Coordinates of C-alpha atoms in Angstrom, one line a residue:
M62 CA 0.0 0.0 0.1
A63 CA 2.7 2.5 1.0
G64 CA 4.7 1.6 -2.3
W65 CA 1.6 2.3 -4.4
M66 CA 1.1 5.8 -2.8
L67 CA 4.8 6.7 -3.3
H68 CA 4.6 5.8 -7.1
A69 CA 1.5 7.9 -7.4
L70 CA 3.1 11.0 -5.7
S71 CA 6.0 10.8 -8.0
W72 CA 3.7 10.6 -11.2
L73 CA 1.9 13.6 -10.0
L74 CA 5.1 15.7 -9.5
G75 CA 6.4 14.7 -12.8
L76 CA 3.1 15.7 -14.5
F77 CA 3.3 19.3 -12.7
Q78 CA 6.9 19.8 -14.1
L79 CA 5.6 19.1 -17.6
I80 CA 2.7 21.5 -17.3
S81 CA 5.0 24.2 -15.9
A82 CA 7.4 23.8 -18.8
A83 CA 4.6 23.9 -21.2
V84 CA 2.9 27.1 -19.7
L85 CA 5.7 29.3 -18.4
P86 CA 7.9 31.1 -20.9
R87 CA 11.4 30.0 -21.3
D88 CA 13.1 33.5 -21.7
V89 CA 12.1 36.2 -18.9
T90 CA 12.9 39.9 -19.7
I91 CA 13.3 42.0 -16.7
T92 CA 13.4 45.9 -17.0
V93 CA 15.9 47.5 -14.7
P94 CA 16.3 51.2 -13.9
D95 CA 19.0 53.3 -15.6
G96 CA 22.5 52.6 -14.4
I97 CA 21.9 49.2 -13.3
T98 CA 23.6 46.4 -15.3
Y99 CA 23.2 42.6 -15.2
S100 CA 25.6 40.1 -16.8
A101 CA 23.6 36.8 -17.4
A102 CA 26.8 35.0 -18.3
K103 CA 28.4 35.7 -15.0
H104 CA 25.3 36.4 -12.9
L105 CA 26.6 39.8 -12.0
L106 CA 24.2 42.6 -11.0
C107 CA 25.8 46.0 -10.6
V108 CA 24.2 49.2 -9.4
P109 CA 25.7 52.7 -9.2
T110 CA 28.3 53.3 -6.5
T111 CA 27.6 55.8 -3.9
W112 CA 30.0 57.5 -1.6
S113 CA 28.8 55.6 1.3
D114 CA 29.8 52.3 -0.6
V115 CA 33.2 53.8 -1.2
A116 CA 33.5 54.6 2.5
S117 CA 32.4 51.1 3.4
F118 CA 34.9 49.6 1.1
F119 CA 37.7 51.6 2.6
L120 CA 36.7 51.1 6.1
G121 CA 36.2 47.2 5.6
N122 CA 39.3 46.5 3.5
Y123 CA 41.9 49.0 4.7
L124 CA 41.3 51.0 7.8
S125 CA 39.7 48.1 10.0
H126 CA 42.8 45.8 9.4
A127 CA 44.9 48.3 11.5
A128 CA 43.0 47.0 14.5
T129 CA 44.8 43.7 14.1
V130 CA 48.4 45.2 14.7
V131 CA 50.3 43.5 17.4
S132 CA 51.1 45.7 20.6
F133 CA 54.3 45.2 22.4
P134 CA 54.7 45.4 26.3
G135 CA 54.3 48.8 27.8
E136 CA 53.4 50.7 24.5
S137 CA 51.4 53.8 25.0
K138 CA 48.4 54.5 22.9
Y139 CA 50.3 57.2 21.0
V140 CA 52.8 54.7 19.9
L141 CA 50.0 52.2 18.9
I142 CA 48.1 54.8 17.0
M143 CA 51.4 55.7 15.1
N144 CA 52.0 52.0 14.2
M145 CA 48.4 51.6 13.1
A146 CA 48.9 54.6 10.8
L147 CA 52.0 52.9 9.4
A148 CA 50.2 49.6 9.0
I149 CA 47.4 51.4 6.9
V150 CA 50.0 52.8 4.5
F151 CA 52.5 50.0 4.7
P152 CA 50.6 46.8 5.6
A153 CA 53.9 44.8 5.5
M154 CA 55.0 46.9 8.5
G155 CA 52.1 45.6 10.4
A156 CA 52.9 42.0 9.3
A157 CA 56.5 42.5 10.6
R158 CA 55.3 43.1 14.0
G159 CA 53.1 40.0 13.8
L160 CA 56.1 37.9 12.6
V161 CA 58.3 39.2 15.5
A162 CA 55.4 38.0 17.9
I163 CA 55.4 34.6 16.1
V164 CA 59.1 34.2 16.6
R165 CA 59.0 35.0 20.3
H166 CA 56.1 32.3 20.7
A167 CA 56.2 33.2 24.4
A168 CA 52.9 31.3 25.0
T169 CA 54.8 28.0 24.8
I170 CA 56.6 29.0 28.2
S171 CA 54.8 28.2 31.5
D172 CA 57.0 30.2 33.8
P173 CA 55.5 33.7 34.1
V174 CA 58.8 35.6 34.6
Q175 CA 60.4 33.7 31.6
Q176 CA 57.3 34.3 29.5
A177 CA 57.8 38.0 30.2
L178 CA 61.3 37.8 29.3
R179 CA 60.6 36.1 26.0
S180 CA 57.8 38.6 25.3
R181 CA 60.2 41.5 25.9
A182 CA 58.4 42.8 29.0
L183 CA 61.2 43.0 31.4
C184 CA 63.7 46.0 32.0
M185 CA 66.7 46.8 34.0
V186 CA 68.5 49.8 35.3
V187 CA 71.6 50.9 33.3
R188 CA 74.0 53.7 33.3
S189 CA 73.2 56.5 30.7
Q190 CA 75.8 58.4 28.7
D191 CA 75.5 61.3 31.1
W192 CA 76.5 59.3 34.1
K193 CA 79.3 60.5 36.4
P194 CA 81.3 58.8 39.3
Q195 CA 80.7 59.8 42.7
R196 CA 83.3 60.1 45.5
D197 CA 84.8 56.9 47.1
E198 CA 82.3 54.8 45.2
M199 CA 84.1 51.5 44.3
M200 CA 83.5 50.4 40.7
H201 CA 84.7 47.4 38.9
S202 CA 84.8 46.0 35.3
L203 CA 86.5 49.2 34.2
A204 CA 88.8 49.1 31.1
Y205 CA 91.5 51.1 29.7
V206 CA 92.5 51.9 26.1
P207 CA 95.8 53.7 25.5
K208 CA 96.3 56.6 23.3
E209 CA 98.3 54.6 20.8
L210 CA 95.4 52.4 20.0
R211 CA 92.9 55.2 19.5
E212 CA 95.4 57.1 17.2
D213 CA 95.8 53.9 15.0
E214 CA 92.1 53.3 14.7
D215 CA 90.3 56.6 15.4
G216 CA 86.6 56.3 15.7
C217 CA 86.4 52.8 16.8
N218 CA 84.5 51.6 19.8
G219 CA 86.7 51.2 22.9
Y220 CA 85.8 47.6 23.6
T221 CA 86.2 46.8 19.9
L222 CA 89.9 48.3 20.2
L223 CA 90.6 46.0 23.1
A224 CA 89.3 42.9 21.4
K225 CA 91.5 43.5 18.5
H226 CA 94.5 44.1 20.5
A227 CA 94.0 41.5 23.2
Q228 CA 97.7 40.4 23.3
S229 CA 98.7 43.8 24.7
V230 CA 96.1 44.3 27.3
T231 CA 98.3 43.6 30.3
E232 CA 100.8 46.2 29.0
H233 CA 98.0 48.7 28.6
E234 CA 96.8 48.3 32.0
K235 CA 100.4 49.0 33.3
K236 CA 100.5 52.2 31.3
L237 CA 97.5 53.3 33.2
K238 CA 99.5 53.3 36.4
Q239 CA 102.8 54.2 35.3
H240 CA 102.7 57.0 32.7
Q241 CA 101.7 60.5 32.8
I242 CA 99.1 61.0 30.0
Q243 CA 95.7 62.5 29.5
V244 CA 92.5 60.2 29.5
D245 CA 88.8 60.5 28.3
M246 CA 86.0 58.7 30.1
K247 CA 82.8 57.5 28.6
V248 CA 80.0 54.8 29.3
E249 CA 79.9 52.0 26.6
T250 CA 77.8 48.9 26.2
P251 CA 79.9 46.1 27.4
P252 CA 80.7 43.1 25.1
W253 CA 79.1 40.7 27.5
V254 CA 75.6 41.9 26.5
A255 CA 74.4 39.8 23.5
S256 CA 76.1 40.9 20.3
A257 CA 73.9 42.5 17.6
V258 CA 74.2 42.6 13.8
D259 CA 74.2 46.5 13.6
D260 CA 76.5 47.2 16.6
V261 CA 73.7 48.0 18.9
H262 CA 73.6 46.1 22.1
L263 CA 71.4 47.7 24.8
E264 CA 68.0 49.2 24.1
V265 CA 66.7 51.9 26.3
V266 CA 63.0 51.7 27.1
P267 CA 61.2 54.5 25.4
R268 CA 60.2 57.3 27.5
H269 CA 56.4 56.9 27.2
F270 CA 56.1 53.2 27.9
Q271 CA 54.2 52.0 31.0
I272 CA 56.4 50.5 33.9
F273 CA 54.8 48.5 36.7
G274 CA 55.3 49.6 40.2
T275 CA 56.9 52.7 41.3
Y276 CA 60.4 54.0 40.5
H277 CA 62.6 57.0 40.7
L278 CA 65.8 57.2 38.7
P279 CA 68.7 59.3 39.8
P280 CA 70.7 61.4 37.3
G281 CA 72.9 59.2 35.0
Y282 CA 70.5 56.1 35.0
E283 CA 68.0 54.8 32.7
L284 CA 66.0 51.7 31.9
A285 CA 66.8 49.2 29.1
Y286 CA 65.3 46.0 28.0
V287 CA 66.7 42.7 29.7
P288 CA 68.6 40.8 27.1
P289 CA 66.8 37.6 26.1
T290 CA 69.9 35.5 27.0
A291 CA 69.9 36.8 30.7
L292 CA 69.2 34.2 33.5
V293 CA 66.4 35.9 35.4
R294 CA 65.5 34.5 38.8
T295 CA 62.0 34.8 40.1
L296 CA 61.9 36.5 43.5
S297 CA 60.6 34.3 46.3
D298 CA 58.9 36.9 48.1
I299 CA 56.8 38.4 45.3
K300 CA 53.4 39.5 46.4
Y301 CA 51.8 39.9 43.0
S302 CA 51.6 38.2 39.7
L303 CA 52.6 39.4 36.2
F304 CA 49.4 40.4 34.5
S305 CA 49.2 39.4 30.8
S306 CA 46.4 38.7 28.5
Y307 CA 46.0 37.3 25.0
S308 CA 44.7 39.7 22.4
M309 CA 41.7 37.6 21.7
G310 CA 39.8 40.6 20.5
S311 CA 42.5 41.4 17.9
A312 CA 42.4 37.8 16.9
V313 CA 38.7 37.9 16.4
I314 CA 38.8 41.1 14.5
A315 CA 41.6 39.6 12.3
I316 CA 39.5 36.6 11.5
I317 CA 36.6 39.0 10.5
Q318 CA 38.9 40.9 8.3
I319 CA 40.3 37.8 6.7
I320 CA 36.8 36.6 5.8
Y321 CA 35.7 40.0 4.6
A322 CA 38.9 40.4 2.4
S323 CA 38.6 37.0 1.0
V324 CA 35.1 37.7 0.0
T325 CA 36.1 40.9 -1.7
L326 CA 38.9 39.1 -3.5
Y327 CA 36.5 36.2 -4.5
R328 CA 34.2 38.6 -6.1
S329 CA 36.8 40.2 -8.2
R330 CA 36.8 37.1 -10.3
G331 CA 33.9 38.5 -12.4
N332 CA 34.1 41.4 -14.7
Q333 CA 36.4 43.3 -12.5
V334 CA 39.7 41.4 -13.4
T335 CA 38.5 41.4 -17.1
Q336 CA 38.1 45.2 -17.0
Y337 CA 40.9 46.3 -14.9
G338 CA 43.3 43.4 -15.2
Y339 CA 46.2 43.5 -12.7
A340 CA 45.1 46.9 -11.6
S341 CA 41.8 45.7 -10.3
F342 CA 40.9 47.3 -7.0
A343 CA 40.2 44.1 -5.3
F344 CA 43.9 43.2 -5.4
T345 CA 44.9 46.0 -3.2
V346 CA 43.3 44.2 -0.2
V347 CA 45.7 41.3 -0.5
P348 CA 48.5 42.8 1.5
Y349 CA 46.0 43.6 4.3
L350 CA 44.6 40.2 4.1
I351 CA 48.2 38.8 4.6
M352 CA 48.8 41.1 7.4
S353 CA 45.6 40.2 9.4
F354 CA 46.6 36.7 9.1
I355 CA 50.0 37.1 10.3
N356 CA 48.9 39.3 13.2
M357 CA 46.3 36.8 14.2
L358 CA 48.9 34.2 14.7
G359 CA 51.1 36.6 16.4
N360 CA 48.3 37.6 18.9
L361 CA 47.6 34.0 19.6
V362 CA 51.1 32.8 20.5
T363 CA 52.5 35.7 22.4
P364 CA 50.7 37.3 25.3
A365 CA 50.1 41.0 25.6
Y366 CA 51.2 43.2 28.5
A367 CA 50.0 46.5 29.4
S368 CA 53.1 47.5 31.5
M369 CA 56.8 46.5 31.6
Y370 CA 58.2 44.8 34.8
M371 CA 61.6 45.7 36.5
V372 CA 64.1 43.2 37.6
H373 CA 66.7 43.7 40.3
S374 CA 70.3 43.9 39.3
E375 CA 73.8 45.1 40.7
M376 CA 73.4 48.4 38.9
M377 CA 70.1 49.0 40.5
D378 CA 71.8 48.7 43.9
E379 CA 74.2 51.4 42.6
A380 CA 71.3 53.6 41.7
L381 CA 69.7 52.9 45.1
N382 CA 72.8 54.2 46.7
R383 CA 72.5 57.4 44.8
G384 CA 68.9 58.0 46.0
G385 CA 67.0 55.9 43.4
Q386 CA 63.6 54.4 44.6
F387 CA 62.2 51.1 43.1
Q388 CA 59.3 49.1 43.9
G389 CA 57.6 46.2 42.0
M390 CA 60.4 44.1 40.8
V391 CA 59.4 40.6 39.6
G392 CA 63.0 39.0 39.3
R393 CA 66.7 39.4 39.8
L394 CA 69.8 39.3 37.5
E395 CA 72.6 37.2 39.2
S396 CA 76.0 39.0 38.8
A397 CA 78.9 37.2 37.1
P398 CA 82.6 38.2 36.7
P399 CA 83.6 39.5 33.2
S400 CA 85.7 37.0 31.1
S401 CA 89.4 37.6 31.5
S402 CA 89.9 36.5 28.0
E403 CA 88.0 39.4 26.5
F404 CA 90.2 42.2 27.9
A405 CA 91.7 43.4 31.1
V406 CA 89.6 44.9 33.6
F407 CA 90.3 46.7 36.9
S408 CA 88.6 48.3 39.9
G409 CA 88.9 51.8 41.6
S410 CA 87.0 54.7 43.0
F411 CA 86.6 58.4 42.4
E412 CA 86.8 61.5 44.7
Q413 CA 86.7 65.1 44.0
D414 CA 90.1 66.8 43.4
S415 CA 90.4 69.5 46.0
K416 CA 93.6 70.9 44.6
S417 CA 92.1 71.4 41.2
D418 CA 90.6 74.9 40.3
D419 CA 87.9 73.1 38.2
D420 CA 85.2 70.6 39.4
G421 CA 87.5 67.5 38.7
W422 CA 87.7 64.1 39.9
I423 CA 90.6 61.9 41.0
F424 CA 90.4 58.2 40.1
K425 CA 92.5 55.7 42.3
P426 CA 92.9 52.1 41.2
E427 CA 92.0 49.6 43.9
D428 CA 95.6 47.9 43.7
A429 CA 97.7 51.1 43.2
E430 CA 99.3 50.9 46.7
D431 CA 100.3 47.2 46.3
Q432 CA 101.7 47.5 42.8
L433 CA 103.3 50.8 43.2
A434 CA 104.9 50.6 46.7
G435 CA 107.3 53.4 47.3
D436 CA 106.0 55.6 44.7
S437 CA 103.8 58.7 45.3
E438 CA 100.1 58.7 44.6
T439 CA 99.2 57.3 41.2
S440 CA 95.9 58.8 40.1
V441 CA 93.6 60.0 37.2
I442 CA 92.5 63.6 37.5
V443 CA 89.1 63.8 35.5
E444 CA 88.4 67.6 34.9
P445 CA 85.8 69.2 32.5
K446 CA 87.4 71.5 30.1
E447 CA 85.2 74.6 30.2
A448 CA 87.3 76.3 27.6
T449 CA 87.2 73.8 24.9
P450 CA 83.8 73.3 23.3
K451 CA 82.5 69.9 22.7
K452 CA 80.4 68.5 20.0
E453 CA 77.6 66.5 21.2
A454 CA 76.8 63.5 19.5
P455 CA 73.4 63.4 17.5
E456 CA 70.7 62.2 19.6
Q457 CA 68.9 58.8 19.0
N458 CA 65.3 59.3 18.0
D459 CA 63.8 55.9 18.8
E460 CA 60.3 55.2 19.8
S461 CA 58.1 52.2 18.1
P462 CA 56.2 48.8 18.7
E463 CA 60.1 47.6 18.4
G464 CA 61.7 50.3 21.2
T465 CA 64.5 53.0 21.7
T466 CA 68.3 52.0 21.0
T467 CA 71.5 53.1 22.6
N468 CA 74.1 53.3 19.9
R469 CA 77.6 52.8 21.1
K470 CA 79.1 55.0 18.5
S471 CA 77.1 58.1 19.5
R472 CA 75.5 59.8 22.4
T473 CA 78.7 59.6 24.4
A474 CA 79.6 61.8 27.2
T475 CA 83.4 62.5 27.7
W476 CA 85.2 64.1 30.5
F477 CA 88.8 65.3 29.7
G478 CA 91.4 64.8 32.4
S479 CA 95.1 63.9 32.9
I480 CA 97.0 61.1 34.6
F481 CA 100.2 62.3 36.6
H482 CA 102.9 60.7 38.5
S483 CA 105.1 62.7 41.0
N484 CA 108.3 61.3 39.6
Q485 CA 107.3 62.2 36.0
K486 CA 106.4 65.5 34.3
Q487 CA 104.7 66.1 30.9
S488 CA 106.0 68.8 28.7
S489 CA 103.6 71.6 27.9
S490 CA 103.8 71.0 24.1
E491 CA 102.5 67.4 24.5
T492 CA 99.7 68.7 26.7
D493 CA 98.7 71.2 24.1
D494 CA 98.7 68.7 21.4
N495 CA 96.5 66.3 23.4
E496 CA 94.1 69.0 24.2
K497 CA 93.7 69.7 20.5
N498 CA 93.2 66.1 19.5
P499 CA 91.0 64.1 21.9
A500 CA 92.0 60.9 20.1
T501 CA 95.5 61.1 21.3
R502 CA 94.4 60.6 24.9
G503 CA 93.9 57.5 26.7
L504 CA 90.2 56.2 27.5
I505 CA 88.8 54.7 30.6
I506 CA 85.7 52.7 29.8
C507 CA 82.8 52.4 32.4
P508 CA 80.3 49.5 31.3
S509 CA 76.7 50.5 31.1
C510 CA 75.8 47.5 33.1
Y511 CA 77.8 44.8 34.9
K512 CA 77.9 41.3 33.8
F513 CA 75.1 38.8 34.6
K514 CA 74.5 35.2 34.3
E515 CA 73.1 34.1 31.0
T516 CA 71.5 30.8 29.8
A517 CA 73.6 28.2 28.1
K518 CA 71.0 27.5 25.4
R519 CA 71.0 29.7 22.3
S520 CA 69.6 29.6 18.9
I521 CA 69.7 31.7 15.8
L522 CA 66.6 33.5 16.9
T523 CA 67.6 33.9 20.4
A524 CA 67.1 37.6 20.6
N525 CA 63.6 39.2 21.1
H526 CA 64.4 42.0 18.6
P527 CA 65.3 41.3 14.9
D528 CA 68.2 43.8 15.0
Q529 CA 69.8 41.5 17.8
Y530 CA 69.5 38.1 16.1
P531 CA 72.7 36.4 15.3
L532 CA 73.7 36.6 11.6
P533 CA 71.9 33.3 10.5
G534 CA 68.7 34.2 12.4
Y535 CA 68.8 37.9 11.1
I536 CA 69.0 36.8 7.5
L537 CA 66.3 34.2 8.0
Y538 CA 64.0 36.8 9.5
R539 CA 64.8 39.2 6.7
L540 CA 64.1 36.7 4.0
T541 CA 60.9 35.7 5.6
L542 CA 59.7 39.2 5.7
L543 CA 60.5 39.8 2.0
V544 CA 58.7 36.7 1.0
I545 CA 55.7 37.9 3.0
S546 CA 56.0 41.3 1.4
A547 CA 56.1 39.6 -2.0
L548 CA 53.1 37.3 -1.6
P549 CA 50.6 39.8 -3.1
L550 CA 52.5 39.7 -6.4
A551 CA 52.0 35.9 -6.5
V552 CA 48.3 36.3 -5.8
I553 CA 47.9 39.1 -8.5
G554 CA 50.0 37.2 -11.1
G555 CA 48.1 34.0 -10.6
M556 CA 44.6 35.7 -10.9
S557 CA 45.3 38.2 -13.8
H558 CA 48.5 36.9 -15.4
F559 CA 49.6 40.5 -15.2
K560 CA 47.4 41.4 -18.2
A561 CA 46.2 45.0 -18.5
G562 CA 42.5 45.3 -18.6
P563 CA 40.8 47.5 -21.3
S564 CA 39.0 49.8 -18.7
S565 CA 42.3 50.5 -16.7
T566 CA 44.1 53.6 -17.4
V567 CA 48.0 54.1 -17.1
A568 CA 47.6 56.2 -14.0
Q569 CA 45.6 53.5 -12.3
R570 CA 48.1 50.8 -13.3
A571 CA 51.0 53.0 -12.2
W572 CA 49.5 54.1 -8.8
T573 CA 48.4 50.6 -7.8
M574 CA 51.6 48.8 -8.8
S575 CA 53.7 51.6 -7.2
W576 CA 51.8 51.2 -3.9
L577 CA 52.4 47.6 -3.9
A578 CA 56.0 47.8 -4.8
V579 CA 56.9 50.6 -2.3
G580 CA 55.0 48.9 0.4
S581 CA 56.7 45.6 -0.2
V582 CA 60.1 47.2 -0.2
V583 CA 59.6 49.5 2.9
G584 CA 57.9 46.7 4.8
G585 CA 60.3 44.0 3.6
L586 CA 63.2 46.1 5.0
N587 CA 61.1 46.6 8.1
A588 CA 61.8 50.4 7.8
S589 CA 59.4 51.1 10.6
H590 CA 62.4 51.2 13.1
T591 CA 64.1 53.8 11.0
L592 CA 60.8 55.9 10.7
A593 CA 60.5 55.8 14.5
K594 CA 64.0 57.1 14.9
K595 CA 63.2 59.9 12.6
M596 CA 60.1 60.9 14.3
Q597 CA 61.2 61.0 18.1
F598 CA 63.6 63.4 20.0
V599 CA 65.1 61.5 22.8
K600 CA 67.5 63.1 25.3
D601 CA 66.8 60.9 28.3
A602 CA 64.6 57.9 28.1
R603 CA 62.8 58.6 31.3
V604 CA 62.2 62.4 30.7
H605 CA 58.7 63.3 29.5
G606 CA 58.5 65.5 26.5
H607 CA 57.0 69.0 26.6
F608 CA 54.0 69.9 24.5
W609 CA 56.1 71.7 21.7
S610 CA 58.5 68.5 21.4
K611 CA 55.5 66.3 21.1
L612 CA 53.9 68.5 18.4
A613 CA 57.3 68.6 16.5
E614 CA 57.5 64.7 16.9
T615 CA 54.0 64.3 15.6
I616 CA 54.5 66.7 12.7
G617 CA 57.7 65.1 11.6
F618 CA 56.0 61.7 11.7
I619 CA 53.2 63.0 9.6
L620 CA 55.6 64.6 7.0
I621 CA 57.6 61.3 6.7
L622 CA 54.3 59.3 6.3
L623 CA 53.2 61.6 3.5
A624 CA 56.6 61.4 1.8
L625 CA 57.0 57.7 1.8
G626 CA 53.2 57.1 1.6
A627 CA 52.6 59.0 -1.4
P628 CA 52.2 55.9 -3.7
A629 CA 49.6 54.7 -1.2
I630 CA 47.8 57.9 -1.1
G631 CA 47.6 57.9 -4.9
G632 CA 46.5 54.2 -4.8
F633 CA 43.6 55.2 -2.6
V634 CA 42.5 58.0 -5.0
V635 CA 42.6 55.7 -8.0
V636 CA 40.8 52.8 -6.1
A637 CA 38.0 55.3 -5.3
Q638 CA 37.7 56.2 -9.0
M639 CA 37.6 52.6 -10.1
L640 CA 34.8 51.9 -7.5
R641 CA 32.8 54.8 -8.8
D642 CA 33.3 53.7 -12.5
Y643 CA 32.6 49.9 -11.9
G644 CA 29.6 50.2 -9.6
S645 CA 28.6 48.2 -6.6
C646 CA 28.3 44.5 -8.0
Q647 CA 26.7 41.5 -6.5
L648 CA 26.8 37.9 -7.7
L649 CA 23.6 36.1 -8.2
G650 CA 22.9 32.5 -7.8

């Protein structure tokens, strides 16, 4: 019975289809208003584009992608906004921050302090370039470069000179205590800090960054990032936990933007590519699609920190003795003696020279009495030369989602002085020559930080900043960034075969391709670090800028952004033109 009813129902449905086919016409003509076009072959319905459609396209495919940019620990909103602006003009720059977060992958570490170290959220106290010695304060790990080495290789870093002439370091140390010569003093980044590709070792924490707890830095000190190879011990009496969170909001936004941009790209396979070819406006969203994907991964594998955290160190104790105040440390650096194979080091103290007319200092080596028994006092007088003008090194202007850098070749503060021995006298002519040429004087080097213990395990991507990767890791990072920057070319070539469409103009093709090319080159070279240097005026990392300096900084940033972003601005203009000409289209069926 049931089978018979099923056959009857099937017969009735078939009869209905035959009747419908006979009665209904095969071709249906629909009249549409003027300005609306329909392509039956591609099922594409297009209506005139309004300015709201253009604004919606720009908001959904360009501006909103900036919300996926990875933020680094302690960054202020001002810095984050600038990085978002850079990502809108150069999406490869935004992808570079996401790539750095992926390389750090701090989420794979369970210990909170080590996770913060990998995330670049720990800072320590270091000596700044305007640091000066205090009376009777014992210092160690000092190094001496004689004037002979400085004459042969003028302009080289002091530690670099010592490394090149390691065989004669003992003789150099004896000259410090036995000869009457003049000497310079300056603070340099010591070689026991992890080496870097571009000769930059310590990175100073930018002045606008948020630091957990309370602190007061005495003159001559600043905060710097803890190197990723440092062995940081968690404090046993810590009463608070490190607060971190994963940027799930940014990751969700990235997913939405990836879907939206993918739909935009999918729709371009219709008449748009046929009309405009490789200049199609839908192809301009590809770099932003890639940026959002990279940033989504970066936000998932590296936690976000609203503030940076301080760690205790031997240099912090020195700052405490000078009136510094620090609360909120989460770990400590264990001191370690400097390697004797690198160069000779010595200890000593300073005191004011009461016999000097100027406000000078006398340096006494710790072992002077033992090694120079019977001789009169061996000392180093360090006196500022008021009559001799000094050229100040150019300031490093350095604030980005990557941070401020101390360059060992600049921003050095030098005090002039003389070494004297009671049994020896220096001719006035030699003194005059030394005053005229600072390179003919010896040099006492004070390290910006004392040596601390490091982890034995290192890899090619040990450092948490690209400029500090060992050479193999640095090359790998740059190549990866260049590949990411060039990916849009592969997508455009695969979908358009780089054919020029009949509806595209020379200006449209020129602007869209120059936009893509300049963005790929600037982003591939990770020029955001260079841009950050150009837009910031840094004298002391912890001194807050005044209104006019902040205004000048912002204006400088805008000018550089407009100069390098001219192709992007031109690209935005021609995209708006193409949107107006092409219409707002929708695939049917």
